[in-house]
Coordinates of C-alpha atoms in Angstrom, one line a residue:
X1 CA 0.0 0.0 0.0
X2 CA 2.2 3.3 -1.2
X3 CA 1.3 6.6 -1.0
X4 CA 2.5 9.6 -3.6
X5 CA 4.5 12.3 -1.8
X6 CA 5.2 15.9 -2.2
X7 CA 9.2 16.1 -1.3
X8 CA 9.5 19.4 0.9
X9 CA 12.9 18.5 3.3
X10 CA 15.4 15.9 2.3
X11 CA 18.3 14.8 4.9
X12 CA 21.4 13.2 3.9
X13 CA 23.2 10.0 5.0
X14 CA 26.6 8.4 5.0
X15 CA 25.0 5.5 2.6
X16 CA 24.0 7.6 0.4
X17 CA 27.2 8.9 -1.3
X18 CA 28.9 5.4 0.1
X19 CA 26.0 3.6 -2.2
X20 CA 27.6 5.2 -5.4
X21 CA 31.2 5.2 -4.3
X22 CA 31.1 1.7 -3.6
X23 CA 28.6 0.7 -5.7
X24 CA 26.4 -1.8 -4.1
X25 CA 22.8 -1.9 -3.4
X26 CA 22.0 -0.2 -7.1
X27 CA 19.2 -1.3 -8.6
X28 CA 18.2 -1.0 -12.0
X29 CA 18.3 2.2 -14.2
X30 CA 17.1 4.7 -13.8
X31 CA 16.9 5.1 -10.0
X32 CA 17.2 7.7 -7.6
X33 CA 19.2 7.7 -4.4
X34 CA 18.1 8.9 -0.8
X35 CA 15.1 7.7 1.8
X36 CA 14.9 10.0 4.1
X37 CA 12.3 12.8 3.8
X38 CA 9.2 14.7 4.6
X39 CA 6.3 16.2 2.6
X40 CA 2.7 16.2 1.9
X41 CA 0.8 13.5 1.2
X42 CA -0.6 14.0 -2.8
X43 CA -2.2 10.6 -3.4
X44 CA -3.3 7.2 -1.4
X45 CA -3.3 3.8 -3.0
X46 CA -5.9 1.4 -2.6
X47 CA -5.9 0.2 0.6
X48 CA -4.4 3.0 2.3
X49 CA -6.2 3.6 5.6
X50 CA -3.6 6.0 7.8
X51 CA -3.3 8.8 5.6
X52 CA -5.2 11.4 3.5
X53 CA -4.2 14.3 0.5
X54 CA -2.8 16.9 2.3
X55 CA -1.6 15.1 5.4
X56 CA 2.2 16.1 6.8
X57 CA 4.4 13.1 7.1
X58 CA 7.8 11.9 7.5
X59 CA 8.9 8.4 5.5
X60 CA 11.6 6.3 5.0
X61 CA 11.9 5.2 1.0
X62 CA 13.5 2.2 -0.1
X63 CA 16.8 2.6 -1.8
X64 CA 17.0 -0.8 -3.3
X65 CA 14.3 -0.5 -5.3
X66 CA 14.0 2.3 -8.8
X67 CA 10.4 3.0 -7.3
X68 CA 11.6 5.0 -4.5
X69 CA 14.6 7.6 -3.6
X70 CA 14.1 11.0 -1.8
X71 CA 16.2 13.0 -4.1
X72 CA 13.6 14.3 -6.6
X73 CA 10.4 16.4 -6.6
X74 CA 7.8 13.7 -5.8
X75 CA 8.2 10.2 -4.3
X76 CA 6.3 6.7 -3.7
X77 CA 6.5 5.8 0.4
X78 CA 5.0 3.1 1.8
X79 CA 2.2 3.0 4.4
X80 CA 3.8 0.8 6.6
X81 CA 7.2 3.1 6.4
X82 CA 5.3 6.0 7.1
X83 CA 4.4 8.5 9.9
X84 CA 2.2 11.6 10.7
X85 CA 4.8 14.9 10.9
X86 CA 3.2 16.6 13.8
X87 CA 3.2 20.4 13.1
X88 CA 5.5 21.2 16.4
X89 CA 8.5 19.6 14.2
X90 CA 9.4 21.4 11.0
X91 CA 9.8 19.6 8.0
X92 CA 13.7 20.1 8.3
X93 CA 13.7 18.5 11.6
X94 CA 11.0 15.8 10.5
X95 CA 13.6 14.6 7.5
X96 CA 16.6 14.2 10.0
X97 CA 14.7 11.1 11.9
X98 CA 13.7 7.8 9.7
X99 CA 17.2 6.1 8.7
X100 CA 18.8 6.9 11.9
X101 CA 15.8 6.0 14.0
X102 CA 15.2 3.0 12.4
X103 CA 19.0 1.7 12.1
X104 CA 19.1 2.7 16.0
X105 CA 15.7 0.8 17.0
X106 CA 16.5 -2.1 14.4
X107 CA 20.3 -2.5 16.1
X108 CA 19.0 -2.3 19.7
X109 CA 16.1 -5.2 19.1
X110 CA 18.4 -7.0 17.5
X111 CA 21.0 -8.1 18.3
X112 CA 21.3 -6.2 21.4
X113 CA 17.6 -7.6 22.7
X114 CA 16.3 -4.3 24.3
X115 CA 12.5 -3.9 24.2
X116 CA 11.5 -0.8 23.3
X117 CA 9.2 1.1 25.3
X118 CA 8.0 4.7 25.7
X119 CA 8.3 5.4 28.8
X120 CA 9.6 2.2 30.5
X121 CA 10.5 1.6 34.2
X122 CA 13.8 1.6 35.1
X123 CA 15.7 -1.2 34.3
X124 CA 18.9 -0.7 36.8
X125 CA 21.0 -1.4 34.0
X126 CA 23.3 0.2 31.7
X127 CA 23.6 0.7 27.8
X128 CA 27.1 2.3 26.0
X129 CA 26.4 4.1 22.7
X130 CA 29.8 4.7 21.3
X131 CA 29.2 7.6 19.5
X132 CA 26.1 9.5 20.4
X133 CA 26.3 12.9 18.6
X134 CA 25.7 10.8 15.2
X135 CA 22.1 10.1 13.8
X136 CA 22.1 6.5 14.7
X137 CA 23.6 7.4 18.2
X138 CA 21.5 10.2 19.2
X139 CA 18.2 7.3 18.4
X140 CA 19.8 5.2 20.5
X141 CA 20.3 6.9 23.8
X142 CA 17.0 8.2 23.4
X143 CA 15.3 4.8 22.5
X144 CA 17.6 2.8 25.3
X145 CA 16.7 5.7 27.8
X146 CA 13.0 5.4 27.0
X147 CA 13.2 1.6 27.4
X148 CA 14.7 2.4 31.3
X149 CA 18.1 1.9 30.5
X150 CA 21.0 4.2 32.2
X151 CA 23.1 5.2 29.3
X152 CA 26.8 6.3 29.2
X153 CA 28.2 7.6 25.9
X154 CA 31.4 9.1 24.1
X155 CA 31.4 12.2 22.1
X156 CA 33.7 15.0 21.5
X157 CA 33.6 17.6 23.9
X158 CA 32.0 20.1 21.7
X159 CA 28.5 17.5 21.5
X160 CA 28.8 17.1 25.5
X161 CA 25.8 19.2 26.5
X162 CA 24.1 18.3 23.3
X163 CA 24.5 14.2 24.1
X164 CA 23.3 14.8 27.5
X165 CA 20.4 16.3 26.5
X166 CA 19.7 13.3 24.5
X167 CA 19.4 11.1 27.8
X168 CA 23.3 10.2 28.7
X169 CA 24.1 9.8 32.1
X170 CA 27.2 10.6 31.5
X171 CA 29.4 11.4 27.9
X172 CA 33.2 10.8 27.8
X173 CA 35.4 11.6 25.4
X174 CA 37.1 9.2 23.5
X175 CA 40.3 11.0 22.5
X176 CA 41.5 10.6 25.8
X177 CA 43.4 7.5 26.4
X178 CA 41.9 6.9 29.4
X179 CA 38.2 6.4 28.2
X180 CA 37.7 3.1 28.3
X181 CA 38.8 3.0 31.8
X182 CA 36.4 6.2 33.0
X183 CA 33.3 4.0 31.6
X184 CA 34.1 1.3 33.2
X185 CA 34.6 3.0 36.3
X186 CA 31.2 4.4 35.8
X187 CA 29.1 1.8 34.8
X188 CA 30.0 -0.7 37.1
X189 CA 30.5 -4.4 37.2
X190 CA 27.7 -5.0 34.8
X191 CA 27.6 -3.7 31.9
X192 CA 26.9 -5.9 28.6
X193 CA 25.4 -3.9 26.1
X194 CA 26.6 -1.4 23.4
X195 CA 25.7 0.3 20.2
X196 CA 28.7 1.4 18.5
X197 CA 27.0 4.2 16.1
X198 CA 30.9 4.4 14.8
X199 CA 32.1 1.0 14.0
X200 CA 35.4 2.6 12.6
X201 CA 38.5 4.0 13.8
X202 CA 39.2 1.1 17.1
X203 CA 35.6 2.0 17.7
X204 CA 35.1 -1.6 18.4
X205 CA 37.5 -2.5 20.3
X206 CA 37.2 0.4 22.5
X207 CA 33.8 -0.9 23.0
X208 CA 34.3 -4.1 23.8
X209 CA 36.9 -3.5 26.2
X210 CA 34.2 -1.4 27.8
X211 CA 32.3 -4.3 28.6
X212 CA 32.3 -5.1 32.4
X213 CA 30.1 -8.1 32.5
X214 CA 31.5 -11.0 34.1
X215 CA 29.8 -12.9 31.6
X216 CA 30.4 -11.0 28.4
X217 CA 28.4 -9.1 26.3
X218 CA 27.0 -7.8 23.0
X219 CA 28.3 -4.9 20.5
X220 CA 25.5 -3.9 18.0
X221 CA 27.7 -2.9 15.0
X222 CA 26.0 -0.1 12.9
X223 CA 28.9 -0.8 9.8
X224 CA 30.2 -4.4 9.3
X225 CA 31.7 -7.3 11.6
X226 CA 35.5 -7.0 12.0
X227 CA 36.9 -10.6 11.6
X228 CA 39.1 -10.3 15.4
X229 CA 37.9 -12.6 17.9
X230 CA 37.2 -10.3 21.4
X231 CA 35.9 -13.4 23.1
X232 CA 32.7 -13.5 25.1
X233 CA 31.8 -10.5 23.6
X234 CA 29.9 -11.0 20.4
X235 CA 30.0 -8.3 17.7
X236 CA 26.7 -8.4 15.5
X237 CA 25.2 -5.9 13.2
X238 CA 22.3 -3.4 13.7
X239 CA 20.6 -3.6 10.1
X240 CA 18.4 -1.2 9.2
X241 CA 17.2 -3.6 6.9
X242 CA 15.2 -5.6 9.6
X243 CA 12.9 -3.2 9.0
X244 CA 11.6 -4.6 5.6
X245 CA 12.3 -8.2 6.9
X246 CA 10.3 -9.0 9.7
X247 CA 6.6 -7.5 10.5
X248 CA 6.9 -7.7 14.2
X249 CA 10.4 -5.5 13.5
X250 CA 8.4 -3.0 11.4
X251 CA 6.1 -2.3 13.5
X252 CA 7.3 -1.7 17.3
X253 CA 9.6 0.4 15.2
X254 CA 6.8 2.3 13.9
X255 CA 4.6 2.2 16.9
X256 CA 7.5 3.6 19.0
X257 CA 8.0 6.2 16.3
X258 CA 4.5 7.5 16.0
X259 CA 4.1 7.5 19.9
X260 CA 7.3 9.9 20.8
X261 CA 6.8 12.0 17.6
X262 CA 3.0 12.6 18.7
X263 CA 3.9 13.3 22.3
X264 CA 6.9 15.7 21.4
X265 CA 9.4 13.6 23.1
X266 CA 11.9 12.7 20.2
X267 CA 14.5 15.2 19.8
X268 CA 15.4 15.0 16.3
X269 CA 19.2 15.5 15.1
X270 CA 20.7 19.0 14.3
X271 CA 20.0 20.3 11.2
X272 CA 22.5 22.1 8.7
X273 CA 20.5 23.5 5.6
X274 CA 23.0 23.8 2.5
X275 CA 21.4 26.6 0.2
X276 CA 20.4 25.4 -2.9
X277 CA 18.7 22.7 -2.7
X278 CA 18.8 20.0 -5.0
X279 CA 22.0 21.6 -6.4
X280 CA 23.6 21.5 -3.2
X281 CA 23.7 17.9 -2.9
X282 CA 26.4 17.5 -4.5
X283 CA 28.6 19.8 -2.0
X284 CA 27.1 17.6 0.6
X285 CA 28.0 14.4 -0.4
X286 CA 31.5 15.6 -0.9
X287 CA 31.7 17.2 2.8
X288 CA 30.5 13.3 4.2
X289 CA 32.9 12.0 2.0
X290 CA 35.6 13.8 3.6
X291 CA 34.4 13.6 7.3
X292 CA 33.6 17.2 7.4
X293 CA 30.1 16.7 9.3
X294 CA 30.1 16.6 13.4
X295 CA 26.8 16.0 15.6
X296 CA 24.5 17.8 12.7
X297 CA 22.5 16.6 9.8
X298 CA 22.9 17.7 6.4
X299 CA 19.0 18.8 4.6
X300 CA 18.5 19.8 1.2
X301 CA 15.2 22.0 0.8
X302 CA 13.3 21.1 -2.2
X303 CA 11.7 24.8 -2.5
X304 CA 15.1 26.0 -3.3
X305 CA 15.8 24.1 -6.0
X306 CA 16.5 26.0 -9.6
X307 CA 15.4 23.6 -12.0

């Protein structure tokens, strides 16, 4: 059940300029890159029960597929990928959310086994997110924190105050050499869990040598598995790609999505508007490719597009 979209913000992601570079995950031509965006609802399809013309939403559009892609003036979304934009969050913010929500929510279900709640009791145990300024890291503090979770992060010191309004207990910074050391310190004997929103750069093994657990632990790996064995410490993936694999995935994803977005409590990710639009994408994908974006989001605004 799809629904045809008026493209009004469209945020970047690391995949998309690493989806060309590396070329994987291209369908057939002609396709168009991106999935994350907001707009208007123009069109329902039959069976479409959720939405109406005219309605505000925020989607997340396939990119294996030459049906989809956020990049362009109108798209196809699907129902199920699909949530009401409340008007409290601009369109800008709105486009900043689905991949990283979903990669984060995805990666902390599985592997990491966290059930996600709203507003869940606390748990009295403790969740590292190794690297929580990023999209998928800023989800995942707020999504473990929501589920009762304490949660400890790394950042630079710039993101501090922005990571700890996320949710973090505490944020350390993991230039110093001494970082894996002042987590453990601080989340005591028991700590299993982490979502490394980095997976690069010793992020891993930083992580895992976080782990206090007598008993091991797991790393939820946002980028691939590295073939070192860090023994009863497991290193999995968080695929995003759950999402259009399993039903029961899709939609406590969803559910968890519509309910924090409807009561105000996600904080989306900073937004950095490049002037230009459409045009400007190009500049953007350049800046990801050389590392140039910290603890902000990239969005393109369709209205300023010269075509």
């Amino acid at each position: 059940m799809e629904l045809l979209i008026e493209n009004i913000a469209i945020a970047q992601n690391p995949v998309d300029w690493k989806q060309l570079a590396w070329d994987y995950w291209i369908p057939d031509i002609p396709w168009t890159n991106g999935c994350d965006v907001t707009g208007t609802v123009v069109k329902v399809g039959s069976g479409v029960t959720k939405f109406k013309a005219g309605d505000r939403i925020v989607t997340y559009l396939s990119r294996r597929t030459p049906r989809h892609g956020s990049y362009q003036t109108l798209s196809i979304a699907d129902e199920s990928l699909t949530a009401h934009l409340p008007e409290r969050y601009t369109y800008e913010q709105g486009a900043t959310i689905p991949l990283g929500f979903i990669t984060a929510a995805c990666g902390l279900i599985n592997p990491l086994g966290v059930k996600l709640l709203v507003d869940g009791p606390s748990k009295n145990e403790s969740l590292l997110v190794w690297g929580g300024s990023s999209s998928c890291g800023a989800f995942a503090i707020q999504l473990a924190k929501a589920a009762g979770y304490t949660v400890f992060s790394t950042a630079s010191p710039v993101n501090h105050d922005y990571v700890l309004s996320l949710g973090a207990s505490a944020v350390f910074d993991y230039h110093d050499d001494d970082v894996v050391e002042k987590i453990r310190n601080a989340a005591g004997p028991n700590l299993s869990l982490v979502y490394d929103a980095i997976a690069e750069n010793g992020s891993i093994e930083a992580s895992a040598a976080c782990i206090t657990s007598p008993s091991g632990g797991v790393i939820a790996s946002v980028l691939g598995i590295p073939e070192k064995d860090f023994g009863n410490v497991k290193v999995l993936q968080a695929r995003a790609f759950l999402i259009g694999e399993s039903k029961e995935v899709n939609d406590i994803t969803y559910e968890i999505l519509d309910a924090m977005l409807q009561s105000g409590k996600l904080i989306p990710n900073r937004v950095k508007v490049l002037p230009g639009g459409l045009r400007a994408v190009k500049e953007g994908w350049e800046l990801g490719r050389e590392h140039k974006i910290s603890g902000e989001k990239f969005v393109y605004r369709i209205a300023e597009t010269q075509f």
